[in-house]
mmCIF file of N, CA and C in Angstrom:
data_model
loop_
_atom_site.group_PDB
_atom_site.id
_atom_site.type_symbol
_atom_site.label_atom_id
_atom_site.label_comp_id
_atom_site.label_asym_id
_atom_site.label_seq_id
_atom_site.Cartn_x
_atom_site.Cartn_y
_atom_site.Cartn_z
ATOM 1 N N MET A 1 94.370 96.912 115.212
ATOM 2 C CA MET A 1 92.712 97.777 114.686
ATOM 3 C C MET A 1 93.130 99.065 114.153
ATOM 4 N N THR A 2 92.131 98.806 112.973
ATOM 5 C CA THR A 2 91.779 99.704 111.975
ATOM 6 C C THR A 2 90.563 101.186 112.527
ATOM 7 N N ASP A 3 90.801 102.319 111.547
ATOM 8 C CA ASP A 3 90.519 103.374 112.101
ATOM 9 C C ASP A 3 88.721 103.709 111.038
ATOM 10 N N PRO A 4 87.441 103.252 111.289
ATOM 11 C CA PRO A 4 86.608 103.514 110.259
ATOM 12 C C PRO A 4 87.221 104.829 110.000
ATOM 13 N N SER A 5 87.816 105.403 110.510
ATOM 14 C CA SER A 5 88.245 107.524 109.650
ATOM 15 C C SER A 5 89.089 107.464 108.972
ATOM 16 N N ALA A 6 89.632 106.868 108.473
ATOM 17 C CA ALA A 6 90.980 106.555 108.114
ATOM 18 C C ALA A 6 90.057 106.636 106.586
ATOM 19 N N ARG A 7 88.553 105.672 106.468
ATOM 20 C CA ARG A 7 88.180 105.762 105.022
ATOM 21 C C ARG A 7 87.677 107.192 104.187
ATOM 22 N N ARG A 8 87.326 107.656 105.401
ATOM 23 C CA ARG A 8 86.501 109.122 105.619
ATOM 24 C C ARG A 8 87.458 110.099 104.479
ATOM 25 N N THR A 9 88.389 109.765 105.550
ATOM 26 C CA THR A 9 90.001 111.236 105.132
ATOM 27 C C THR A 9 89.942 110.651 104.197
ATOM 28 N N LEU A 10 90.507 109.698 103.126
ATOM 29 C CA LEU A 10 90.834 109.432 102.201
ATOM 30 C C LEU A 10 90.486 109.939 101.058
ATOM 31 N N PHE A 11 88.765 109.327 101.423
ATOM 32 C CA PHE A 11 87.821 109.598 100.580
ATOM 33 C C PHE A 11 87.410 111.135 100.721
ATOM 34 N N ASP A 12 87.848 111.634 101.478
ATOM 35 C CA ASP A 12 87.647 113.465 101.716
ATOM 36 C C ASP A 12 88.742 114.139 101.239
ATOM 37 N N GLY A 13 89.631 113.228 100.588
ATOM 38 C CA GLY A 13 91.537 113.759 99.935
ATOM 39 C C GLY A 13 91.092 113.571 98.561
ATOM 40 N N ILE A 14 90.312 112.578 98.215
ATOM 41 C CA ILE A 14 90.363 112.152 96.600
ATOM 42 C C ILE A 14 89.308 113.347 96.241
ATOM 43 N N ALA A 15 88.312 114.136 97.190
ATOM 44 C CA ALA A 15 86.935 114.693 96.984
ATOM 45 C C ALA A 15 87.671 115.918 96.562
ATOM 46 N N ASP A 16 88.196 116.371 97.378
ATOM 47 C CA ASP A 16 89.186 117.316 98.077
ATOM 48 C C ASP A 16 89.858 117.565 95.973
ATOM 49 N N GLU A 17 90.741 116.693 95.984
ATOM 50 C CA GLU A 17 91.770 117.320 94.729
ATOM 51 C C GLU A 17 91.150 116.779 93.933
ATOM 52 N N PHE A 18 89.469 116.097 93.640
ATOM 53 C CA PHE A 18 88.703 116.254 92.262
ATOM 54 C C PHE A 18 88.511 117.735 92.171
ATOM 55 N N LEU A 19 87.602 118.212 93.348
ATOM 56 C CA LEU A 19 87.097 119.757 93.176
ATOM 57 C C LEU A 19 88.109 120.614 92.585
ATOM 58 N N ARG A 20 89.314 120.030 93.229
ATOM 59 C CA ARG A 20 90.124 121.563 92.886
ATOM 60 C C ARG A 20 89.955 121.981 91.604
ATOM 61 N N ASP A 21 90.519 120.930 90.875
ATOM 62 C CA ASP A 21 90.559 120.317 89.489
ATOM 63 C C ASP A 21 89.297 120.969 88.556
ATOM 64 N N TYR A 22 88.295 119.977 89.181
ATOM 65 C CA TYR A 22 87.067 119.979 88.534
ATOM 66 C C TYR A 22 85.639 120.847 89.364
ATOM 67 N N PRO A 23 85.895 122.274 89.560
ATOM 68 C CA PRO A 23 84.479 123.736 90.893
ATOM 69 C C PRO A 23 83.836 122.819 90.146
ATOM 70 N N ARG A 24 82.823 122.486 88.854
ATOM 71 C CA ARG A 24 81.643 123.165 88.904
ATOM 72 C C ARG A 24 81.414 121.886 87.074
ATOM 73 N N GLY A 25 80.258 122.419 87.552
ATOM 74 C CA GLY A 25 79.945 122.202 85.894
ATOM 75 C C GLY A 25 79.344 120.512 86.002
ATOM 76 N N ALA A 26 78.824 119.989 84.685
ATOM 77 C CA ALA A 26 77.971 117.762 84.475
ATOM 78 C C ALA A 26 79.828 117.482 84.630
ATOM 79 N N ARG A 27 79.624 117.023 85.576
ATOM 80 C CA ARG A 27 81.205 116.461 85.941
ATOM 81 C C ARG A 27 81.347 114.646 85.927
ATOM 82 N N LEU A 28 82.119 113.644 85.700
ATOM 83 C CA LEU A 28 81.911 112.760 86.055
ATOM 84 C C LEU A 28 83.405 111.873 85.986
ATOM 85 N N VAL A 29 83.077 110.400 87.033
ATOM 86 C CA VAL A 29 83.759 109.594 87.416
ATOM 87 C C VAL A 29 83.856 108.658 87.406
ATOM 88 N N ALA A 30 84.069 107.780 87.331
ATOM 89 C CA ALA A 30 83.846 106.356 86.808
ATOM 90 C C ALA A 30 85.288 105.852 88.086
ATOM 91 N N VAL A 31 84.493 104.571 88.748
ATOM 92 C CA VAL A 31 85.113 104.587 89.710
ATOM 93 C C VAL A 31 85.398 102.956 89.451
ATOM 94 N N ALA A 32 86.465 102.362 89.706
ATOM 95 C CA ALA A 32 86.421 101.482 88.389
ATOM 96 C C ALA A 32 87.730 100.201 89.665
ATOM 97 N N SER A 33 86.898 98.692 89.077
ATOM 98 C CA SER A 33 88.083 97.838 90.363
ATOM 99 C C SER A 33 87.630 96.582 89.393
ATOM 100 N N PRO A 34 88.530 95.271 89.599
ATOM 101 C CA PRO A 34 88.163 94.332 89.357
ATOM 102 C C PRO A 34 87.130 93.758 89.337
ATOM 103 N N ASP A 35 86.545 93.858 91.015
ATOM 104 C CA ASP A 35 85.377 93.888 92.275
ATOM 105 C C ASP A 35 84.158 94.573 91.944
ATOM 106 N N GLY A 36 83.382 93.952 91.099
ATOM 107 C CA GLY A 36 81.717 95.298 91.640
ATOM 108 C C GLY A 36 81.948 95.893 92.488
ATOM 109 N N ALA A 37 81.434 94.704 93.699
ATOM 110 C CA ALA A 37 81.600 95.334 95.175
ATOM 111 C C ALA A 37 82.391 96.226 95.539
ATOM 112 N N ARG A 38 83.735 96.094 95.357
ATOM 113 C CA ARG A 38 84.614 97.142 96.044
ATOM 114 C C ARG A 38 84.693 98.221 95.452
ATOM 115 N N SER A 39 83.889 98.189 93.942
ATOM 116 C CA SER A 39 84.100 99.460 92.891
ATOM 117 C C SER A 39 82.881 100.628 93.462
ATOM 118 N N ALA A 40 81.816 99.320 93.870
ATOM 119 C CA ALA A 40 80.661 99.942 94.684
ATOM 120 C C ALA A 40 80.524 100.488 96.078
ATOM 121 N N ALA A 41 81.837 100.205 96.868
ATOM 122 C CA ALA A 41 81.899 100.706 98.396
ATOM 123 C C ALA A 41 82.360 102.534 97.951
ATOM 124 N N ALA A 42 83.660 101.674 96.843
ATOM 125 C CA ALA A 42 84.486 103.135 96.561
ATOM 126 C C ALA A 42 83.597 104.709 96.293
ATOM 127 N N ALA A 43 82.702 103.787 95.609
ATOM 128 C CA ALA A 43 82.036 105.374 95.227
ATOM 129 C C ALA A 43 80.865 105.599 95.863
ATOM 130 N N ALA A 44 80.259 105.065 96.536
ATOM 131 C CA ALA A 44 79.755 105.192 97.683
ATOM 132 C C ALA A 44 80.362 106.055 98.839
ATOM 133 N N SER A 45 81.237 106.301 98.983
ATOM 134 C CA SER A 45 81.960 106.970 100.546
ATOM 135 C C SER A 45 82.688 107.954 98.892
ATOM 136 N N LEU A 46 82.782 108.198 98.018
ATOM 137 C CA LEU A 46 83.214 109.455 96.754
ATOM 138 C C LEU A 46 81.915 110.351 97.294
ATOM 139 N N ARG A 47 81.005 109.846 97.298
ATOM 140 C CA ARG A 47 79.326 110.287 97.040
ATOM 141 C C ARG A 47 80.115 110.941 98.271
ATOM 142 N N GLU A 48 79.590 110.229 99.523
ATOM 143 C CA GLU A 48 79.600 110.996 100.571
ATOM 144 C C GLU A 48 80.306 111.879 100.658
ATOM 145 N N ALA A 49 81.535 111.881 100.292
ATOM 146 C CA ALA A 49 82.697 112.345 100.728
ATOM 147 C C ALA A 49 81.702 113.875 99.560
ATOM 148 N N LEU A 50 81.803 113.666 98.483
ATOM 149 C CA LEU A 50 81.602 115.478 97.466
ATOM 150 C C LEU A 50 80.059 115.828 98.426
ATOM 151 N N ALA A 51 79.265 114.947 98.753
ATOM 152 C CA ALA A 51 78.112 115.626 99.249
ATOM 153 C C ALA A 51 78.170 116.468 100.496
ATOM 154 N N GLY A 52 79.381 115.579 100.770
ATOM 155 C CA GLY A 52 79.484 116.905 102.819
ATOM 156 C C GLY A 52 80.707 118.689 102.158
ATOM 157 N N ARG A 53 80.829 118.119 101.005
ATOM 158 C CA ARG A 53 80.865 119.453 100.547
ATOM 159 C C ARG A 53 80.436 120.523 99.604
ATOM 160 N N GLY A 54 78.762 119.930 100.005
ATOM 161 C CA GLY A 54 77.994 120.428 99.690
ATOM 162 C C GLY A 54 77.662 120.486 97.309
ATOM 163 N N VAL A 55 78.208 119.174 97.328
ATOM 164 C CA VAL A 55 78.327 118.585 95.777
ATOM 165 C C VAL A 55 77.492 117.525 95.509
ATOM 166 N N ASP A 56 76.420 118.443 94.600
ATOM 167 C CA ASP A 56 75.325 117.337 94.066
ATOM 168 C C ASP A 56 75.780 115.986 93.744
ATOM 169 N N ALA A 57 76.231 114.909 94.841
ATOM 170 C CA ALA A 57 76.483 113.778 93.657
ATOM 171 C C ALA A 57 75.938 112.732 93.401
ATOM 172 N N ARG A 58 75.510 112.286 92.484
ATOM 173 C CA ARG A 58 74.826 110.769 92.102
ATOM 174 C C ARG A 58 75.604 109.753 92.442
ATOM 175 N N VAL A 59 75.323 108.215 92.380
ATOM 176 C CA VAL A 59 75.578 107.393 91.341
ATOM 177 C C VAL A 59 74.926 106.217 91.031
ATOM 178 N N THR A 60 75.117 106.189 90.157
ATOM 179 C CA THR A 60 74.248 105.145 89.125
ATOM 180 C C THR A 60 74.661 104.672 88.584
ATOM 181 N N THR A 61 74.718 103.291 88.241
ATOM 182 C CA THR A 61 75.831 102.061 87.446
ATOM 183 C C THR A 61 76.176 102.199 85.918
ATOM 184 N N ALA A 62 76.822 101.160 85.138
ATOM 185 C CA ALA A 62 76.878 101.104 84.196
ATOM 186 C C ALA A 62 75.878 100.380 83.208
ATOM 187 N N PRO A 63 75.629 100.969 82.172
ATOM 188 C CA PRO A 63 74.517 100.270 82.124
ATOM 189 C C PRO A 63 74.657 98.999 80.524
ATOM 190 N N GLY A 64 76.165 98.582 80.541
ATOM 191 C CA GLY A 64 77.077 98.217 79.990
ATOM 192 C C GLY A 64 78.418 97.304 80.013
ATOM 193 N N GLU A 65 78.990 96.487 78.789
ATOM 194 C CA GLU A 65 80.942 97.139 78.751
ATOM 195 C C GLU A 65 80.669 97.879 77.865
ATOM 196 N N GLY A 66 80.495 98.441 76.303
ATOM 197 C CA GLY A 66 81.230 99.216 75.740
ATOM 198 C C GLY A 66 80.988 101.337 75.589
ATOM 199 N N ALA A 67 81.920 101.203 75.181
ATOM 200 C CA ALA A 67 81.907 102.716 75.301
ATOM 201 C C ALA A 67 80.974 103.542 75.048
ATOM 202 N N GLU A 68 80.136 102.631 73.944
ATOM 203 C CA GLU A 68 79.003 103.753 73.195
ATOM 204 C C GLU A 68 77.669 103.856 73.967
ATOM 205 N N GLN A 69 77.774 102.378 74.446
ATOM 206 C CA GLN A 69 76.327 102.261 75.614
ATOM 207 C C GLN A 69 76.483 103.547 76.545
ATOM 208 N N LEU A 70 78.248 103.571 77.150
ATOM 209 C CA LEU A 70 78.059 104.285 77.578
ATOM 210 C C LEU A 70 77.590 106.187 77.801
ATOM 211 N N ARG A 71 77.415 106.163 76.451
ATOM 212 C CA ARG A 71 78.490 107.263 76.218
ATOM 213 C C ARG A 71 76.659 108.080 76.022
ATOM 214 N N THR A 72 76.289 107.041 75.607
ATOM 215 C CA THR A 72 75.007 107.566 75.529
ATOM 216 C C THR A 72 73.680 107.123 75.784
ATOM 217 N N GLU A 73 73.855 106.368 76.852
ATOM 218 C CA GLU A 73 72.910 106.035 78.187
ATOM 219 C C GLU A 73 72.831 106.977 79.285
ATOM 220 N N VAL A 74 74.744 107.341 79.343
ATOM 221 C CA VAL A 74 74.857 107.602 80.868
ATOM 222 C C VAL A 74 75.671 109.261 80.588
ATOM 223 N N VAL A 75 76.395 109.178 80.450
ATOM 224 C CA VAL A 75 77.223 110.955 80.212
ATOM 225 C C VAL A 75 76.636 111.770 78.577
ATOM 226 N N ALA A 76 76.436 110.772 77.323
ATOM 227 C CA ALA A 76 75.117 111.592 77.481
ATOM 228 C C ALA A 76 73.518 112.612 77.499
ATOM 229 N N PRO A 77 73.323 112.349 78.487
ATOM 230 C CA PRO A 77 71.965 112.384 78.988
ATOM 231 C C PRO A 77 72.568 112.970 80.075
ATOM 232 N N PHE A 78 72.962 112.979 80.390
ATOM 233 C CA PHE A 78 73.681 113.653 82.367
ATOM 234 C C PHE A 78 74.394 115.280 81.386
ATOM 235 N N ARG A 79 75.494 115.434 80.536
ATOM 236 C CA ARG A 79 75.728 116.700 79.777
ATOM 237 C C ARG A 79 74.375 117.187 79.420
ATOM 238 N N ALA A 80 73.607 116.267 79.021
ATOM 239 C CA ALA A 80 72.931 117.285 77.852
ATOM 240 C C ALA A 80 71.308 118.142 79.211
ATOM 241 N N ALA A 81 71.511 117.347 80.023
ATOM 242 C CA ALA A 81 70.332 117.841 81.965
ATOM 243 C C ALA A 81 71.828 119.236 82.255
ATOM 244 N N GLY A 82 72.448 119.861 82.017
ATOM 245 C CA GLY A 82 73.474 120.495 82.670
ATOM 246 C C GLY A 82 73.603 120.556 83.538
ATOM 247 N N ALA A 83 73.126 119.741 85.010
ATOM 248 C CA ALA A 83 73.105 119.880 85.728
ATOM 249 C C ALA A 83 74.792 120.903 86.664
ATOM 250 N N ASP A 84 74.948 120.606 87.808
ATOM 251 C CA ASP A 84 75.739 121.332 88.480
ATOM 252 C C ASP A 84 76.613 119.870 89.368
ATOM 253 N N ALA A 85 76.342 119.068 88.446
ATOM 254 C CA ALA A 85 77.027 117.847 89.815
ATOM 255 C C ALA A 85 77.697 116.424 89.410
ATOM 256 N N VAL A 86 77.850 115.797 90.225
ATOM 257 C CA VAL A 86 78.672 115.041 90.438
ATOM 258 C C VAL A 86 77.877 113.404 89.866
ATOM 259 N N LEU A 87 78.556 113.219 87.903
ATOM 260 C CA LEU A 87 77.961 111.417 88.284
ATOM 261 C C LEU A 87 79.112 110.144 88.269
ATOM 262 N N ILE A 88 79.419 109.136 89.466
ATOM 263 C CA ILE A 88 79.615 108.716 89.846
ATOM 264 C C ILE A 88 79.762 107.187 89.271
ATOM 265 N N VAL A 89 79.985 106.188 88.061
ATOM 266 C CA VAL A 89 79.665 105.446 87.173
ATOM 267 C C VAL A 89 80.847 103.613 87.870
ATOM 268 N N PRO A 90 79.826 103.595 89.301
ATOM 269 C CA PRO A 90 81.308 101.983 89.243
ATOM 270 C C PRO A 90 81.164 100.995 88.193
ATOM 271 N N GLY A 91 82.567 100.091 88.127
ATOM 272 C CA GLY A 91 82.330 99.608 87.073
ATOM 273 C C GLY A 91 83.030 98.545 87.423
ATOM 274 N N SER A 92 84.377 97.325 86.167
ATOM 275 C CA SER A 92 84.851 97.235 85.521
ATOM 276 C C SER A 92 85.913 98.199 85.260
ATOM 277 N N ALA A 93 86.845 97.039 84.913
ATOM 278 C CA ALA A 93 87.997 97.426 84.296
ATOM 279 C C ALA A 93 87.951 98.091 82.709
ATOM 280 N N ASN A 94 86.495 98.007 82.137
ATOM 281 C CA ASN A 94 85.806 98.003 80.888
ATOM 282 C C ASN A 94 85.414 99.693 80.500
ATOM 283 N N LEU A 95 85.441 100.472 82.065
ATOM 284 C CA LEU A 95 84.875 101.692 82.761
ATOM 285 C C LEU A 95 86.959 102.337 81.959
ATOM 286 N N LEU A 96 87.746 101.801 82.078
ATOM 287 C CA LEU A 96 88.842 102.636 82.187
ATOM 288 C C LEU A 96 89.670 101.711 80.375
ATOM 289 N N ALA A 97 88.152 101.340 79.558
ATOM 290 C CA ALA A 97 89.719 100.950 78.178
ATOM 291 C C ALA A 97 89.179 101.635 77.315
ATOM 292 N N GLY A 98 90.346 101.799 76.791
ATOM 293 C CA GLY A 98 89.910 102.310 74.725
ATOM 294 C C GLY A 98 89.907 103.934 75.102
ATOM 295 N N ARG A 99 88.121 103.197 74.507
ATOM 296 C CA ARG A 99 87.557 105.211 74.451
ATOM 297 C C ARG A 99 86.601 105.257 75.502
ATOM 298 N N ALA A 100 86.223 104.110 76.171
ATOM 299 C CA ALA A 100 85.436 104.528 77.434
ATOM 300 C C ALA A 100 86.702 105.724 78.451
ATOM 301 N N ARG A 101 87.869 105.167 78.546
ATOM 302 C CA ARG A 101 88.665 105.994 78.890
ATOM 303 C C ARG A 101 88.986 107.870 79.192
ATOM 304 N N GLY A 102 88.213 108.425 77.599
ATOM 305 C CA GLY A 102 88.059 109.452 77.511
ATOM 306 C C GLY A 102 87.060 110.514 77.928
ATOM 307 N N LEU A 103 85.949 109.400 78.792
ATOM 308 C CA LEU A 103 84.582 109.644 78.593
ATOM 309 C C LEU A 103 84.617 111.218 80.266
ATOM 310 N N TRP A 104 85.720 110.616 81.879
ATOM 311 C CA TRP A 104 85.754 111.112 82.822
ATOM 312 C C TRP A 104 86.504 112.076 82.727
ATOM 313 N N HIS A 105 86.136 112.790 83.983
ATOM 314 C CA HIS A 105 87.045 113.072 83.872
ATOM 315 C C HIS A 105 88.063 113.162 84.783
ATOM 316 N N TYR A 106 87.763 112.066 85.787
ATOM 317 C CA TYR A 106 88.370 111.834 87.270
ATOM 318 C C TYR A 106 88.477 110.527 86.973
ATOM 319 N N SER A 107 89.254 109.722 87.172
ATOM 320 C CA SER A 107 88.416 108.106 87.637
ATOM 321 C C SER A 107 89.771 107.328 89.038
ATOM 322 N N VAL A 108 88.541 106.584 90.046
ATOM 323 C CA VAL A 108 89.406 105.360 90.380
ATOM 324 C C VAL A 108 89.700 104.597 90.414
ATOM 325 N N TRP A 109 90.999 103.753 90.400
ATOM 326 C CA TRP A 109 90.602 102.167 90.457
ATOM 327 C C TRP A 109 91.300 102.136 92.137
ATOM 328 N N VAL A 110 90.080 100.475 91.938
ATOM 329 C CA VAL A 110 90.197 100.098 94.042
ATOM 330 C C VAL A 110 90.984 98.813 93.319
ATOM 331 N N ILE A 111 92.591 98.903 94.271
ATOM 332 C CA ILE A 111 91.955 97.319 94.431
ATOM 333 C C ILE A 111 92.837 97.052 95.766
ATOM 334 N N GLU A 112 93.217 95.968 95.460
ATOM 335 C CA GLU A 112 94.137 94.949 97.288
ATOM 336 C C GLU A 112 94.283 94.526 96.577
ATOM 337 N N GLY A 113 95.729 94.664 97.729
ATOM 338 C CA GLY A 113 96.800 93.991 97.207
ATOM 339 C C GLY A 113 97.730 94.059 96.466
ATOM 340 N N ASP A 114 97.785 92.678 96.120
ATOM 341 C CA ASP A 114 99.266 93.146 94.507
ATOM 342 C C ASP A 114 98.232 93.286 93.706
ATOM 343 N N GLU A 115 97.719 93.579 94.021
ATOM 344 C CA GLU A 115 96.937 93.228 92.284
ATOM 345 C C GLU A 115 97.622 94.590 91.069
ATOM 346 N N VAL A 116 97.558 94.245 89.655
ATOM 347 C CA VAL A 116 97.872 95.562 88.989
ATOM 348 C C VAL A 116 96.974 96.400 88.964
ATOM 349 N N PRO A 117 98.181 97.775 88.931
ATOM 350 C CA PRO A 117 97.310 99.361 89.284
ATOM 351 C C PRO A 117 97.133 99.507 88.201
ATOM 352 N N HIS A 118 95.970 99.849 87.836
ATOM 353 C CA HIS A 118 95.406 100.459 86.279
ATOM 354 C C HIS A 118 96.015 101.879 85.465
ATOM 355 N N THR A 119 97.009 101.781 84.908
ATOM 356 C CA THR A 119 97.506 102.447 84.189
ATOM 357 C C THR A 119 96.522 103.753 83.281
ATOM 358 N N ALA A 120 95.381 104.308 84.239
ATOM 359 C CA ALA A 120 94.843 104.732 83.099
ATOM 360 C C ALA A 120 94.161 105.832 83.685
ATOM 361 N N ALA A 121 94.125 104.895 85.081
ATOM 362 C CA ALA A 121 92.583 105.485 86.810
ATOM 363 C C ALA A 121 93.825 106.960 87.166
ATOM 364 N N THR A 122 92.890 107.621 87.652
ATOM 365 C CA THR A 122 94.037 109.316 88.418
ATOM 366 C C THR A 122 94.034 108.657 89.208
ATOM 367 N N ALA A 123 93.196 107.866 89.896
ATOM 368 C CA ALA A 123 94.303 107.781 91.689
ATOM 369 C C ALA A 123 94.153 106.534 91.819
ATOM 370 N N LEU A 124 95.104 105.695 92.573
ATOM 371 C CA LEU A 124 94.768 104.023 93.226
ATOM 372 C C LEU A 124 95.056 104.243 94.239
ATOM 373 N N VAL A 125 93.869 103.239 94.632
ATOM 374 C CA VAL A 125 92.612 103.138 95.798
ATOM 375 C C VAL A 125 93.221 101.728 97.037
ATOM 376 N N ASP A 126 94.360 101.428 97.574
ATOM 377 C CA ASP A 126 94.099 99.700 97.642
ATOM 378 C C ASP A 126 93.618 99.990 99.092
ATOM 379 N N VAL A 127 92.329 99.121 98.941
ATOM 380 C CA VAL A 127 91.209 98.677 100.264
ATOM 381 C C VAL A 127 91.721 97.547 100.721
ATOM 382 N N THR A 128 92.850 96.978 101.091
ATOM 383 C CA THR A 128 93.321 96.088 101.607
ATOM 384 C C THR A 128 92.447 95.215 102.736
ATOM 385 N N ASP A 129 92.487 96.376 103.374
ATOM 386 C CA ASP A 129 91.490 96.796 105.017
ATOM 387 C C ASP A 129 90.639 97.444 103.890
ATOM 388 N N PRO A 130 89.452 97.647 104.272
ATOM 389 C CA PRO A 130 88.061 98.020 103.320
ATOM 390 C C PRO A 130 88.264 99.444 104.196
ATOM 391 N N ASN A 131 87.952 98.908 106.064
ATOM 392 C CA ASN A 131 88.535 100.745 106.617
ATOM 393 C C ASN A 131 89.105 101.255 106.939
ATOM 394 N N ALA A 132 90.146 101.198 106.098
ATOM 395 C CA ALA A 132 91.513 101.656 106.941
ATOM 396 C C ALA A 132 92.014 101.303 105.120
ATOM 397 N N PRO A 133 91.529 101.913 104.197
ATOM 398 C CA PRO A 133 91.646 102.303 101.896
ATOM 399 C C PRO A 133 93.481 103.238 102.517
ATOM 400 N N ALA A 134 94.166 103.041 101.949
ATOM 401 C CA ALA A 134 95.242 103.459 101.063
ATOM 402 C C ALA A 134 95.399 104.435 100.080
ATOM 403 N N ARG A 135 95.847 105.338 99.697
ATOM 404 C CA ARG A 135 96.203 106.086 98.787
ATOM 405 C C ARG A 135 97.555 105.406 97.687
ATOM 406 N N ARG A 136 97.412 104.735 97.231
ATOM 407 C CA ARG A 136 98.591 104.126 96.265
ATOM 408 C C ARG A 136 99.563 104.208 95.265
ATOM 409 N N LEU A 137 100.593 105.401 94.562
ATOM 410 C CA LEU A 137 101.375 105.447 93.989
ATOM 411 C C LEU A 137 102.358 104.807 92.906
ATOM 412 N N ALA A 138 101.997 104.805 91.850
ATOM 413 C CA ALA A 138 102.478 103.878 91.122
ATOM 414 C C ALA A 138 103.518 104.882 90.491
ATOM 415 N N ASP A 139 104.150 103.203 89.889
ATOM 416 C CA ASP A 139 105.756 104.574 89.721
ATOM 417 C C ASP A 139 105.487 103.626 87.662
ATOM 418 N N TYR A 140 104.438 103.845 86.987
ATOM 419 C CA TYR A 140 104.389 103.242 85.498
ATOM 420 C C TYR A 140 105.944 103.420 85.140
ATOM 421 N N CYS A 141 106.969 103.360 84.832
ATOM 422 C CA CYS A 141 108.069 103.397 84.446
ATOM 423 C C CYS A 141 108.667 102.046 84.342
ATOM 424 N N ALA A 142 107.959 101.284 85.850
ATOM 425 C CA ALA A 142 108.830 100.012 86.178
ATOM 426 C C ALA A 142 107.200 99.001 85.767
ATOM 427 N N VAL A 143 105.921 99.239 85.709
ATOM 428 C CA VAL A 143 105.380 99.108 85.050
ATOM 429 C C VAL A 143 105.737 98.281 83.560
ATOM 430 N N PRO A 144 105.487 96.724 83.430
ATOM 431 C CA PRO A 144 106.098 95.678 82.432
ATOM 432 C C PRO A 144 105.411 96.681 80.959
ATOM 433 N N PRO A 145 105.458 96.058 79.540
ATOM 434 C CA PRO A 145 104.563 96.441 79.303
ATOM 435 C C PRO A 145 102.539 95.530 78.860
ATOM 436 N N SER A 146 102.868 94.656 79.247
ATOM 437 C CA SER A 146 102.144 93.480 79.380
ATOM 438 C C SER A 146 100.843 94.231 80.153
ATOM 439 N N PHE A 147 100.739 95.360 81.116
ATOM 440 C CA PHE A 147 100.415 95.933 82.556
ATOM 441 C C PHE A 147 99.565 96.678 81.732
ATOM 442 N N LEU A 148 100.008 97.388 81.393
ATOM 443 C CA LEU A 148 100.085 98.398 80.505
ATOM 444 C C LEU A 148 98.129 97.927 80.247
ATOM 445 N N THR A 149 97.169 98.981 80.120
ATOM 446 C CA THR A 149 95.921 98.774 80.477
ATOM 447 C C THR A 149 95.497 100.139 79.626
#
């Protein structure tokens, strides 16, 4: 039997970690996964955890696949607004690929079961049981070079 409060506890911990390192300003978080529904659900849980701490947290969708499109359509307007807020962008692995990975203050990679962890992610969350997700730690020294993304 799962405990739905376990999901809240996990995302509360991620929110606390993020706010410790990035307490104010226009902050950007990517929540990526091989599955769009998974990343969207995790982004919503993170937004709720941040909002519960009095943070103006918003979720928006990525406009496309490229880093330049993300920069011009999402990141630049958000930073230009100068709000003391967090913008959470759920999406695919492209959010953490190449030049896009440098856009984020923090990133969450949402996996299920034995899926390969993304080496650029700040936090790994296993949602094999969506009501009782678990934070995973990866030993990147043991990851074969073909898995590095």
